[in-house]
Short mmCIF file of C-alpha atoms in Angstrom, two decimals:
data_model
loop_
_atom_site.label_atom_id
_atom_site.label_comp_id
_atom_site.label_asym_id
_atom_site.label_seq_id
_atom_site.Cartn_x
_atom_site.Cartn_y
_atom_site.Cartn_z
CA MET A 132 0.00 0.00 0.00
CA LEU A 133 1.32 3.40 -0.94
CA THR A 134 1.06 5.90 1.87
CA ALA A 135 2.76 9.12 2.90
CA ALA A 136 5.70 7.14 4.28
CA PRO A 137 7.05 6.02 0.88
CA LEU A 138 6.54 9.57 -0.36
CA SER A 139 8.93 10.94 2.23
CA ARG A 140 11.38 8.19 1.37
CA PHE A 141 11.39 9.36 -2.27
CA VAL A 142 12.40 12.84 -1.07
CA SER A 143 15.09 11.61 1.29
CA THR A 144 16.73 9.47 -1.37
CA GLY A 145 16.97 12.40 -3.75
CA PHE A 146 14.46 10.94 -6.21
CA VAL A 147 13.84 13.35 -9.08
CA PHE A 148 10.08 13.77 -9.26
CA LEU A 149 9.51 15.58 -12.55
CA LEU A 150 11.39 17.31 -15.31
CA ALA A 151 10.83 21.05 -15.03
CA ALA A 152 9.61 21.35 -18.61
CA CYS A 153 6.70 19.03 -17.97
CA ALA A 154 6.05 19.44 -14.26
CA HIS A 155 2.58 19.66 -12.72
CA GLN A 156 1.93 21.72 -9.64
CA PRO A 157 -0.54 19.85 -7.41
CA PRO A 158 -3.62 22.06 -7.01
CA SER A 159 -4.25 23.53 -3.59
CA SER A 160 -7.32 22.35 -1.72
CA THR A 161 -8.36 26.01 -1.56
CA ASN A 162 -7.93 26.74 -5.24
CA THR A 163 -11.39 28.16 -5.82
CA ALA A 164 -10.57 29.18 -9.37
CA THR A 165 -10.67 25.56 -10.51
CA TYR A 166 -12.52 23.80 -7.71
CA LYS A 167 -16.03 24.25 -6.41
CA ALA A 168 -17.60 21.37 -4.53
CA PRO A 169 -21.30 21.95 -3.79
CA PRO A 170 -21.58 19.15 -1.19
CA PRO A 171 -18.87 18.93 1.47
CA ALA A 172 -16.37 16.15 1.04
CA SER A 173 -17.19 13.08 3.08
CA LYS A 174 -14.72 10.61 4.58
CA VAL A 175 -16.13 7.49 2.92
CA LEU A 176 -13.00 6.59 0.96
CA SER A 177 -10.51 7.30 3.73
CA GLN A 178 -12.61 5.45 6.30
CA ALA A 179 -12.79 2.47 3.94
CA GLY A 180 -8.99 2.44 3.72
CA VAL A 181 -8.96 2.87 -0.07
CA ARG A 182 -5.43 2.54 -1.40
CA PRO A 183 -4.39 5.74 -3.19
CA GLU A 184 -2.90 3.99 -6.21
CA GLN A 185 -6.06 1.94 -6.73
CA LEU A 186 -8.31 4.98 -6.60
CA LEU A 187 -5.99 6.77 -9.01
CA ASN A 188 -6.06 3.86 -11.43
CA ARG A 189 -9.84 4.10 -11.58
CA VAL A 190 -10.58 7.83 -11.35
CA THR A 191 -7.65 8.93 -13.55
CA TRP A 192 -6.22 7.56 -16.77
CA GLY A 193 -3.60 5.80 -14.67
CA SER A 194 -1.64 6.21 -11.48
CA ASN A 195 1.70 7.98 -11.61
CA PHE A 196 3.82 9.88 -9.12
CA SER A 197 2.64 13.32 -10.27
CA THR A 198 -1.00 12.49 -9.58
CA TYR A 199 -0.08 10.60 -6.43
CA GLN A 200 1.44 13.83 -5.10
CA GLN A 201 -1.76 15.63 -6.05
CA LEU A 202 -3.81 13.16 -4.00
CA GLN A 203 -1.47 13.13 -1.03
CA ALA A 204 -1.66 16.92 -0.76
CA VAL A 205 -5.39 16.81 0.06
CA GLY A 206 -6.35 13.21 0.89
CA THR A 207 -8.46 10.72 -1.03
CA ASP A 208 -11.91 12.18 -0.36
CA LEU A 209 -11.08 15.80 -1.14
CA PHE A 210 -9.09 14.67 -4.16
CA LEU A 211 -12.20 12.95 -5.49
CA HIS A 212 -14.24 16.10 -4.95
CA GLN A 213 -11.65 18.20 -6.74
CA GLN A 214 -11.84 15.79 -9.65
CA LEU A 215 -15.64 15.86 -9.70
CA TRP A 216 -16.01 19.63 -9.56
CA GLY A 217 -12.73 20.88 -11.01
CA ARG A 218 -12.99 22.56 -14.40
CA ALA A 219 -9.80 24.22 -15.64
CA THR A 220 -7.62 22.14 -17.95
CA VAL A 221 -4.03 23.18 -17.22
CA VAL A 222 -1.30 21.21 -18.94
CA PRO A 223 2.46 21.84 -18.97
CA PRO A 224 3.53 24.82 -21.13
CA VAL A 225 5.33 22.60 -23.63
CA VAL A 226 2.17 20.56 -24.14
CA GLN A 227 -0.09 23.62 -24.24
CA ALA A 228 2.15 25.14 -26.91
CA GLN A 229 1.49 22.10 -29.09
CA ILE A 230 -2.25 22.37 -28.56
CA SER A 231 -2.33 26.12 -29.13
CA ALA A 232 -0.45 25.76 -32.43
CA MET A 233 -3.11 23.43 -33.88
CA THR A 234 -5.45 24.64 -36.59
CA ILE A 235 -8.43 23.29 -34.64
CA SER A 236 -7.39 25.49 -31.69
CA GLN A 237 -7.01 28.63 -33.78
CA GLN A 238 -9.70 28.55 -36.44
CA PRO A 239 -13.48 28.51 -35.82
CA LEU A 240 -15.21 25.44 -37.20
CA ASP A 241 -17.44 27.28 -39.66
CA GLN A 242 -14.53 29.15 -41.24
CA MET A 243 -12.55 25.92 -41.48
CA ILE A 244 -15.42 24.07 -43.16
CA PHE A 245 -16.16 26.92 -45.59
CA ALA A 246 -12.55 26.75 -46.80
CA LEU A 247 -12.66 22.96 -47.01
CA GLU A 248 -15.88 23.03 -49.02
CA LYS A 249 -14.23 25.25 -51.59
CA LYS A 250 -11.42 22.69 -51.87
CA ARG A 251 -13.90 19.83 -52.17
CA ILE A 252 -15.91 21.55 -54.89
CA ALA A 253 -12.78 22.42 -56.82
CA ALA A 254 -11.64 18.79 -56.55
CA GLU A 255 -15.00 17.57 -57.84
CA GLN A 256 -14.78 19.91 -60.80
CA GLN A 257 -11.30 18.61 -61.69
CA LYS A 258 -12.23 14.94 -61.16
CA GLY A 259 -10.70 12.79 -63.88
CA THR A 260 -8.25 15.45 -65.00
CA ASP A 261 -6.40 16.59 -61.85
CA ASP A 262 -6.52 14.18 -58.92
CA SER A 263 -4.08 16.23 -56.84
CA LEU A 264 -6.88 18.49 -55.56
CA ARG A 265 -8.80 15.51 -54.19
CA LYS A 266 -5.66 14.19 -52.50
CA ASP A 267 -4.95 17.59 -50.95
CA TYR A 268 -8.52 17.75 -49.64
CA GLN A 269 -8.34 14.27 -48.11
CA GLN A 270 -4.91 14.96 -46.61
CA GLU A 271 -6.25 18.11 -44.96
CA LEU A 272 -9.14 16.16 -43.45
CA ASN A 273 -6.67 13.57 -42.16
CA ARG A 274 -4.44 16.27 -40.70
CA LEU A 275 -7.32 17.88 -38.82
CA ALA A 276 -8.45 14.50 -37.50
CA ARG A 277 -4.89 13.81 -36.35
CA GLU A 278 -4.87 17.14 -34.50
CA ALA A 279 -8.11 16.26 -32.69
CA MET A 280 -6.79 12.87 -31.62
CA THR A 281 -3.46 14.33 -30.53
CA ARG A 282 -5.08 17.07 -28.46
CA SER A 283 -7.31 14.51 -26.73
CA LEU A 284 -4.38 12.21 -25.92
CA LEU A 285 -2.16 15.00 -24.63
CA ARG A 286 -4.86 16.10 -22.21
CA ASP A 287 -5.48 12.50 -21.13
CA ILE A 288 -1.80 12.12 -20.31
CA TYR A 289 -1.02 15.50 -18.74
CA SER A 290 -4.13 17.24 -17.40
CA PRO A 291 -4.39 17.26 -13.58
CA ASN A 292 -8.20 17.14 -13.99
CA GLN A 293 -8.08 13.49 -14.93
CA LEU A 294 -11.71 12.69 -14.24
CA GLN A 295 -12.80 15.42 -16.65
CA GLU A 296 -10.62 13.79 -19.31
CA GLN A 297 -12.05 10.35 -18.60
CA MET A 298 -15.59 11.67 -18.73
CA THR A 299 -14.89 13.57 -21.93
CA TRP A 300 -13.88 10.32 -23.57
CA PHE A 301 -16.78 8.44 -21.96
CA TRP A 302 -19.26 10.86 -23.53
CA MET A 303 -17.38 10.90 -26.86
CA ASN A 304 -17.87 7.13 -26.87
CA HIS A 305 -21.49 7.39 -25.70
CA PHE A 306 -22.32 9.95 -28.41
CA ASN A 307 -20.11 8.10 -30.85
CA ILE A 308 -19.36 9.58 -34.28
CA HIS A 309 -17.26 7.71 -36.82
CA SER A 310 -14.69 9.94 -38.47
CA GLY A 311 -14.84 8.21 -41.86
CA LYS A 312 -18.13 9.72 -43.00
CA HIS A 313 -18.34 12.89 -45.15
CA ASN A 314 -16.05 15.62 -43.76
CA LEU A 315 -16.48 14.62 -40.11
CA ARG A 316 -12.73 14.32 -39.65
CA ALA A 317 -12.66 18.12 -39.65
CA MET A 318 -15.59 18.42 -37.21
CA LEU A 319 -14.71 16.00 -34.44
CA GLY A 320 -12.19 18.27 -32.75
CA ASP A 321 -14.87 20.94 -32.35
CA PHE A 322 -17.44 18.33 -31.29
CA GLU A 323 -15.20 17.29 -28.41
CA GLU A 324 -14.10 20.82 -27.54
CA ASN A 325 -17.43 22.64 -27.64
CA ALA A 326 -20.17 20.01 -27.35
CA ILE A 327 -18.70 17.36 -25.03
CA ARG A 328 -15.92 18.83 -22.89
CA PRO A 329 -17.80 21.80 -21.36
CA HIS A 330 -20.59 19.51 -20.15
CA ALA A 331 -18.69 16.27 -19.39
CA LEU A 332 -19.03 16.97 -15.67
CA GLY A 333 -22.07 19.20 -15.90
CA ASN A 334 -25.75 18.66 -16.57
CA PHE A 335 -26.92 15.85 -18.83
CA ARG A 336 -29.61 17.90 -20.60
CA ASP A 337 -27.06 20.58 -21.46
CA LEU A 338 -24.74 17.89 -22.79
CA LEU A 339 -27.49 16.25 -24.80
CA LYS A 340 -28.54 19.59 -26.30
CA ALA A 341 -24.97 20.42 -27.28
CA THR A 342 -24.68 17.14 -29.20
CA VAL A 343 -28.08 17.56 -30.87
CA TYR A 344 -27.16 21.00 -32.18
CA HIS A 345 -23.68 20.05 -33.38
CA PRO A 346 -23.21 19.64 -37.15
CA ALA A 347 -21.02 16.55 -36.70
CA MET A 348 -23.87 14.62 -35.07
CA LEU A 349 -26.47 15.89 -37.53
CA ARG A 350 -24.31 14.83 -40.48
CA TYR A 351 -23.27 11.49 -38.99
CA LEU A 352 -26.86 10.38 -38.33
CA ASP A 353 -28.29 11.90 -41.51
CA ASN A 354 -30.62 14.42 -39.95
CA GLU A 355 -29.57 16.99 -42.55
CA HIS A 356 -31.78 14.95 -44.91
CA ASN A 357 -34.77 14.89 -42.55
CA ALA A 358 -37.59 17.10 -43.84
CA VAL A 359 -41.35 17.30 -43.85
CA ASN A 360 -42.79 14.66 -46.23
CA ARG A 361 -39.27 13.17 -46.54
CA ILE A 362 -38.79 11.80 -43.03
CA ASN A 363 -35.44 10.26 -42.06
CA GLU A 364 -35.76 8.43 -38.72
CA ASN A 365 -32.09 7.56 -38.27
CA TYR A 366 -31.15 10.22 -35.71
CA ALA A 367 -34.48 10.05 -33.88
CA ARG A 368 -34.01 6.34 -33.32
CA GLU A 369 -30.44 6.60 -32.04
CA LEU A 370 -31.36 9.59 -29.87
CA MET A 371 -33.80 7.40 -27.96
CA GLU A 372 -32.05 4.02 -28.22
CA LEU A 373 -28.42 5.00 -27.65
CA HIS A 374 -28.26 8.54 -26.28
CA THR A 375 -31.08 8.66 -23.72
CA MET A 376 -33.61 5.94 -22.82
CA GLY A 377 -31.95 2.79 -24.13
CA VAL A 378 -33.40 -0.11 -26.08
CA ASN A 379 -36.53 -1.84 -24.74
CA SER A 380 -37.16 1.04 -22.35
CA GLY A 381 -40.79 1.71 -23.18
CA TYR A 382 -40.76 3.96 -26.21
CA THR A 383 -42.51 2.78 -29.37
CA GLN A 384 -41.94 3.01 -33.10
CA ARG A 385 -44.59 5.74 -33.11
CA ASP A 386 -42.50 7.72 -30.61
CA VAL A 387 -39.51 7.45 -32.96
CA GLN A 388 -41.59 8.64 -35.88
CA GLU A 389 -42.94 11.57 -33.90
CA LEU A 390 -39.45 12.53 -32.72
CA ALA A 391 -38.26 12.42 -36.33
CA ARG A 392 -41.03 14.92 -37.15
CA VAL A 393 -39.77 17.19 -34.35
CA LEU A 394 -36.29 16.98 -35.90
CA THR A 395 -37.39 17.95 -39.41
CA GLY A 396 -35.56 21.01 -40.65
CA VAL A 397 -32.79 20.59 -38.06
CA GLY A 398 -29.63 20.36 -40.14
CA VAL A 399 -26.44 21.99 -41.35
CA ASN A 400 -25.42 24.61 -43.86
CA LEU A 401 -21.87 24.22 -45.13
CA THR A 402 -21.98 27.41 -47.16
CA GLN A 403 -21.94 31.09 -46.26
CA ASN A 404 -25.25 31.57 -48.05
CA THR A 405 -28.64 31.90 -46.39
CA PRO A 406 -31.50 30.05 -48.10
CA LYS A 407 -34.53 31.97 -49.30
CA ILE A 408 -37.24 31.67 -46.67
CA ARG A 409 -40.88 32.55 -47.19
CA PRO A 410 -41.70 35.80 -45.35
CA GLU A 411 -44.21 34.17 -43.01
CA LEU A 412 -41.53 31.68 -41.83
CA SER A 413 -38.47 33.94 -41.82
CA ARG A 414 -38.65 34.70 -38.09
CA ALA A 415 -38.43 30.96 -37.33
CA TYR A 416 -35.17 30.55 -39.27
CA VAL A 417 -32.09 29.92 -37.07
CA ARG A 418 -28.43 29.90 -38.11
CA ARG A 419 -25.61 29.37 -35.59
CA GLY A 420 -22.30 28.65 -37.25
CA LEU A 421 -22.90 25.54 -39.38
CA PHE A 422 -26.12 24.64 -37.55
CA GLU A 423 -29.28 25.57 -39.37
CA PHE A 424 -32.97 25.25 -38.63
CA ASN A 425 -34.88 25.72 -41.85
CA PRO A 426 -38.60 26.18 -41.09
CA GLN A 427 -39.53 25.41 -44.71
CA ARG A 428 -38.27 21.86 -44.10
CA HIS A 429 -40.06 21.50 -40.75
CA ASP A 430 -43.30 19.68 -39.96
CA PHE A 431 -45.27 22.19 -37.88
CA GLY A 432 -48.01 19.71 -36.99
CA GLU A 433 -48.71 18.65 -33.39
CA LYS A 434 -46.76 15.63 -32.10
CA GLN A 435 -47.25 13.10 -29.31
CA ILE A 436 -44.09 11.65 -27.74
CA LEU A 437 -44.12 9.33 -24.71
CA GLY A 438 -47.70 10.38 -24.07
CA THR A 439 -46.80 14.07 -24.03
CA ARG A 440 -48.34 16.60 -26.42
CA ILE A 441 -45.79 18.69 -28.31
CA PRO A 442 -47.42 21.71 -30.01
CA GLY A 443 -45.98 22.53 -33.43
CA ARG A 444 -43.94 25.70 -33.09
CA GLY A 445 -40.59 25.10 -34.73
CA LEU A 446 -37.28 24.70 -32.97
CA ASN A 447 -38.87 25.14 -29.53
CA GLU A 448 -40.40 21.69 -29.99
CA LEU A 449 -36.90 20.23 -29.80
CA GLU A 450 -36.21 22.07 -26.54
CA ASP A 451 -39.33 20.50 -25.02
CA VAL A 452 -38.35 17.03 -26.19
CA LEU A 453 -34.80 17.32 -24.83
CA THR A 454 -36.23 18.13 -21.39
CA LEU A 455 -38.73 15.28 -21.70
CA LEU A 456 -36.08 12.71 -22.65
CA SER A 457 -33.56 13.92 -20.06
CA ARG A 458 -36.05 13.50 -17.22
CA GLN A 459 -37.23 10.01 -18.11
CA PRO A 460 -36.56 7.35 -15.43
CA ALA A 461 -35.41 5.11 -18.28
CA THR A 462 -32.76 7.67 -19.23
CA ALA A 463 -31.56 7.94 -15.63
CA ARG A 464 -31.27 4.16 -15.46
CA TYR A 465 -29.60 3.75 -18.85
CA ILE A 466 -26.97 6.43 -18.22
CA SER A 467 -26.33 5.11 -14.70
CA GLN A 468 -25.88 1.58 -15.99
CA LYS A 469 -23.35 2.71 -18.63
CA LEU A 470 -21.42 4.74 -16.07
CA ALA A 471 -21.34 1.80 -13.68
CA VAL A 472 -20.05 -0.54 -16.40
CA TYR A 473 -17.36 2.00 -17.27
CA PHE A 474 -16.23 2.65 -13.69
CA VAL A 475 -17.24 -0.36 -11.57
CA SER A 476 -17.78 -3.73 -13.28
CA ASP A 477 -19.15 -5.44 -16.35
CA THR A 478 -22.19 -6.51 -14.31
CA PRO A 479 -23.04 -3.76 -11.81
CA SER A 480 -25.75 -4.63 -9.29
CA GLU A 481 -29.33 -3.53 -9.66
CA ALA A 482 -29.04 -1.73 -6.31
CA LEU A 483 -26.12 0.40 -7.52
CA ILE A 484 -27.82 1.29 -10.79
CA GLN A 485 -31.00 2.25 -9.00
CA SER A 486 -29.24 4.41 -6.42
CA MET A 487 -27.36 6.23 -9.19
CA ALA A 488 -30.55 6.68 -11.19
CA THR A 489 -32.24 8.15 -8.14
CA SER A 490 -29.41 10.68 -7.75
CA PHE A 491 -29.65 11.47 -11.46
CA LEU A 492 -33.38 12.21 -11.25
CA GLU A 493 -33.26 14.06 -7.94
CA SER A 494 -30.47 16.34 -9.21
CA ASP A 495 -32.15 16.82 -12.62
CA GLY A 496 -29.30 15.13 -14.46
CA ASN A 497 -26.33 16.43 -12.48
CA ILE A 498 -23.46 14.24 -13.63
CA PRO A 499 -21.03 14.79 -10.68
CA ARG A 500 -23.73 13.97 -8.12
CA THR A 501 -24.61 10.79 -10.00
CA LEU A 502 -20.93 9.84 -10.10
CA LEU A 503 -20.45 10.64 -6.41
CA THR A 504 -23.22 8.17 -5.50
CA MET A 505 -21.30 5.55 -7.45
CA PHE A 506 -17.83 6.44 -6.17
CA GLU A 507 -18.91 6.32 -2.52
CA SER A 508 -20.69 2.97 -2.87
CA GLN A 509 -19.23 -0.15 -1.29
CA GLU A 510 -19.56 -1.84 -4.67
CA PHE A 511 -17.21 0.67 -6.27
CA ILE A 512 -14.70 0.43 -3.42
CA ALA A 513 -14.72 -3.38 -3.57
CA SER A 514 -14.18 -3.32 -7.34
CA LEU A 515 -10.92 -1.33 -7.29
CA GLY A 516 -8.15 -3.14 -9.12
CA ASN A 517 -10.51 -5.52 -10.92
CA LYS A 518 -11.87 -3.63 -13.94
CA PHE A 519 -10.27 -4.78 -17.19
CA LYS A 520 -8.69 -2.00 -19.23
CA ASP A 521 -9.77 -1.34 -22.77
CA PRO A 522 -6.86 -0.55 -25.14
CA LEU A 523 -7.04 3.21 -24.57
CA HIS A 524 -6.87 2.85 -20.79
CA TYR A 525 -4.01 0.37 -21.10
CA THR A 526 -2.00 2.54 -23.45
CA VAL A 527 -2.50 5.88 -21.69
CA SER A 528 -1.90 4.41 -18.23
CA SER A 529 1.36 2.87 -19.48
CA ILE A 530 2.49 6.18 -20.99
CA ARG A 531 1.58 8.14 -17.87
CA LEU A 532 3.62 5.80 -15.72
CA ALA A 533 6.55 5.24 -18.05
CA TYR A 534 7.09 8.87 -19.06
CA ASP A 535 5.88 10.78 -16.04
CA GLY A 536 7.64 14.15 -16.18
CA ASN A 537 8.53 13.99 -19.87
CA CYS A 538 6.62 15.93 -22.52
CA ILE A 539 5.62 13.92 -25.56
CA VAL A 540 5.72 15.83 -28.83
CA ASN A 541 4.52 13.09 -31.20
CA THR A 542 1.48 10.92 -30.45
CA GLY A 543 1.96 8.93 -33.65
CA PRO A 544 3.20 5.75 -31.91
CA ILE A 545 0.27 5.87 -29.47
CA LEU A 546 -2.23 6.23 -32.30
CA ASN A 547 -0.58 3.30 -34.09
CA TRP A 548 -0.82 1.12 -30.98
CA LEU A 549 -4.51 1.94 -30.59
CA ASN A 550 -5.08 0.98 -34.22
CA MET A 551 -3.25 -2.30 -33.67
CA MET A 552 -5.42 -3.06 -30.63
CA GLY A 553 -8.65 -2.29 -32.44
CA GLU A 554 -9.68 0.90 -30.64
CA PRO A 555 -8.66 3.84 -32.82
CA LEU A 556 -9.99 7.18 -31.60
CA ASN A 557 -13.27 8.01 -33.36
CA GLY A 558 -12.87 4.74 -35.24
CA ARG A 559 -16.01 2.86 -34.21
CA GLN A 560 -18.16 2.72 -37.34
CA THR A 561 -21.49 2.06 -35.62
CA PRO A 562 -23.09 4.70 -33.35
CA ASP A 563 -23.10 2.46 -30.26
CA GLY A 564 -19.47 3.19 -29.35
CA TYR A 565 -16.81 0.77 -28.12
CA ALA A 566 -17.76 -1.86 -25.54
CA MET A 567 -16.33 -1.40 -22.04
CA THR A 568 -16.52 -5.04 -20.97
CA GLU A 569 -13.67 -7.50 -20.49
CA SER A 570 -15.01 -9.95 -23.08
CA ALA A 571 -14.60 -7.30 -25.78
CA TRP A 572 -10.86 -6.90 -25.19
CA ALA A 573 -9.39 -9.98 -23.50
CA SER A 574 -8.76 -12.18 -26.54
CA PRO A 575 -5.40 -13.95 -27.00
CA GLY A 576 -4.67 -11.74 -30.00
CA GLN A 577 -5.31 -8.61 -27.95
CA MET A 578 -3.00 -9.80 -25.19
CA ALA A 579 -0.27 -10.57 -27.72
CA THR A 580 -0.55 -7.06 -29.12
CA ARG A 581 -0.39 -5.54 -25.64
CA PHE A 582 2.80 -7.50 -25.05
CA ASP A 583 4.21 -5.94 -28.21
CA VAL A 584 3.26 -2.48 -26.92
CA ALA A 585 4.90 -3.24 -23.58
CA ARG A 586 8.05 -4.37 -25.37
CA ALA A 587 8.10 -1.22 -27.51
CA LEU A 588 7.80 0.98 -24.43
CA SER A 589 10.21 -1.00 -22.28
CA ALA A 590 13.47 0.14 -23.88
CA GLY A 591 12.24 3.62 -24.74
CA THR A 592 10.24 5.03 -27.64
CA PRO A 593 12.30 7.85 -29.21
CA ALA A 594 9.57 8.60 -31.77
CA LEU A 595 7.40 9.99 -28.97
CA PHE A 596 9.90 12.83 -28.62
CA LYS A 597 10.48 13.48 -32.31
CA ALA A 598 8.22 16.04 -33.92
CA ASP A 599 7.46 15.83 -37.63
CA ASN A 600 10.39 16.82 -39.84
CA GLN A 601 12.77 16.87 -36.88
CA THR A 602 15.63 14.61 -35.92
CA THR A 603 15.39 12.41 -32.86
CA LEU A 604 16.84 13.85 -29.67
CA GLU A 605 20.45 12.84 -29.08
CA LYS A 606 19.38 11.18 -25.85
CA PRO A 607 15.60 10.76 -25.73
CA PRO A 608 14.10 10.17 -22.28
CA ALA A 609 14.09 6.62 -21.00
CA PRO A 610 10.93 5.14 -19.46
CA ALA A 611 10.85 5.85 -15.72
CA LEU A 612 9.94 2.36 -14.53
CA ALA A 613 12.74 0.09 -13.33
CA ASN A 614 14.64 3.08 -11.96
CA SER A 615 11.64 4.81 -10.40
CA MET A 616 11.26 4.51 -6.65
CA TYR A 617 7.53 5.12 -7.02
CA VAL A 618 7.12 2.29 -9.52
CA LYS A 619 9.37 0.01 -7.47
CA THR A 620 7.17 0.64 -4.44
CA LEU A 621 4.07 0.14 -6.60
CA SER A 622 5.42 -3.21 -7.78
CA GLN A 623 5.43 -4.43 -4.16
CA THR A 624 1.62 -4.29 -4.19
CA LEU A 625 1.43 -6.68 -7.15
CA GLY A 626 0.68 -10.38 -6.89
CA LYS A 627 3.31 -12.83 -5.68
CA ASP A 628 3.73 -14.44 -9.10
CA THR A 629 4.29 -11.06 -10.76
CA GLN A 630 6.84 -10.04 -8.13
CA GLN A 631 8.76 -13.28 -8.62
CA THR A 632 8.73 -12.75 -12.39
CA LEU A 633 10.05 -9.21 -12.00
CA GLN A 634 12.88 -10.46 -9.79
CA GLN A 635 14.07 -12.65 -12.66
CA ALA A 636 14.54 -9.70 -15.03
CA LYS A 637 18.13 -9.40 -16.20
CA THR A 638 18.03 -5.81 -17.45
CA PRO A 639 16.01 -2.66 -16.68
CA ALA A 640 14.39 -2.92 -20.12
CA GLU A 641 13.29 -6.48 -19.41
CA TRP A 642 11.92 -5.39 -16.01
CA ASN A 643 9.99 -2.61 -17.72
CA MET A 644 8.49 -5.01 -20.22
CA LEU A 645 7.48 -7.57 -17.60
CA PHE A 646 5.91 -4.86 -15.46
CA LEU A 647 3.91 -3.31 -18.31
CA ALA A 648 2.79 -6.74 -19.52
CA SER A 649 1.83 -7.99 -16.06
CA PRO A 650 -1.74 -9.11 -15.33
CA GLU A 651 -2.11 -6.26 -12.83
CA MET A 652 -1.34 -3.65 -15.52
CA MET A 653 -4.29 -4.97 -17.50
CA ARG A 654 -6.69 -3.91 -14.76
CA ARG A 655 -7.60 -0.70 -13.06
#
């Protein structure tokens, strides 16, 4: 068990905690700029004797010494509250410089798409005579998608608000959008930044609304083609089945059809032009960036959804339906069940799901309060160390531990490893998102690939520290595992068989590999 005693030993032995260029400053417990906890912190976790490293492996993307310091500064319970109600995303300056230099960080989505549409149209006009324009267009889409994935990974690795990063990815997976369709590769960075991230630890209705109004979602699920007398039910169905109530939760095919009518006219406009609207409907027209509500495409008739009358009055119908769906007991249960599978076990108990759903309903969809009910449950505490990692959790946790204190400048190897393990970011083609159960990721082939990743990391991965068009550093950082006092102490909490295996390692690189490939590193 890691306690304050080993921490003091690290100091006394002159252990170098972090490289200055990539150091985190543990947030103060009184840092009101980034931390507001509505309910007072309890002592549930400390009274239960929760081991810090196990809590970190579940609440964060993976335990490392930097985050361990952060926890030790305030204690387990207050640390959890800081994670639940913290908001600011502060990463090391070297990492922030990378993020700030990205096109997706500098250019508004609508301006980016307008420019891309001009390229696409020009490429279409030259089709068959000049294929270079099409290649340039596709390469630009790929570059923007790479930026979005890189920004997400850098925050996962370096942000001190680790729970916000985990929840951002949870909701990206819940509201899954596959990057291969249309020009969505250019939109996903904005979808994460402006639809998901601000609400990941906020209110569920606000989050749901942000996804409904985002052009990436409307394009992915074909609602841009949904119009009066030409109904497309695709988005309406997924909105009820995957985003809110869940399958077999009581809604009917008629409810889907009626919701599709509500969604008529809700779409996107990829041009800078405004369509001609009949004078009597012009006041109902809405344009926000790429989002467009065209009243001439809307069914203004009365609707009935889940037994509730929805008067026909344009975009306000959608606002009513979002509130209706967000407050359904089925939605509370479905969201709670998915959260419990993600954070607790593949088969969470009915009692846990119901208690979370109750918190969800009583707080009108407050995500932190729903999570707090889960985190302070005995079922969550008992599950620590047992949840199988999906490839993203395995990879990021390994990076956070191996290169704690070193600033990565190239996420290419990480993206390649995720591709090899079958979980590329934004790569799930169907809207249901990746599964978070052990059976989805524990195949022999998956384990063999993870061993390859462990081997690649064990001796060092210079490419992580080589930016595009630059030479590799003369002496790239080595993974801080075999020579890390924190990791050595952590290894003493592993199973007897793993400890015996580690003792047989002949070199630091071999020790690193055996540690990263150990059964315990596969769980969180």
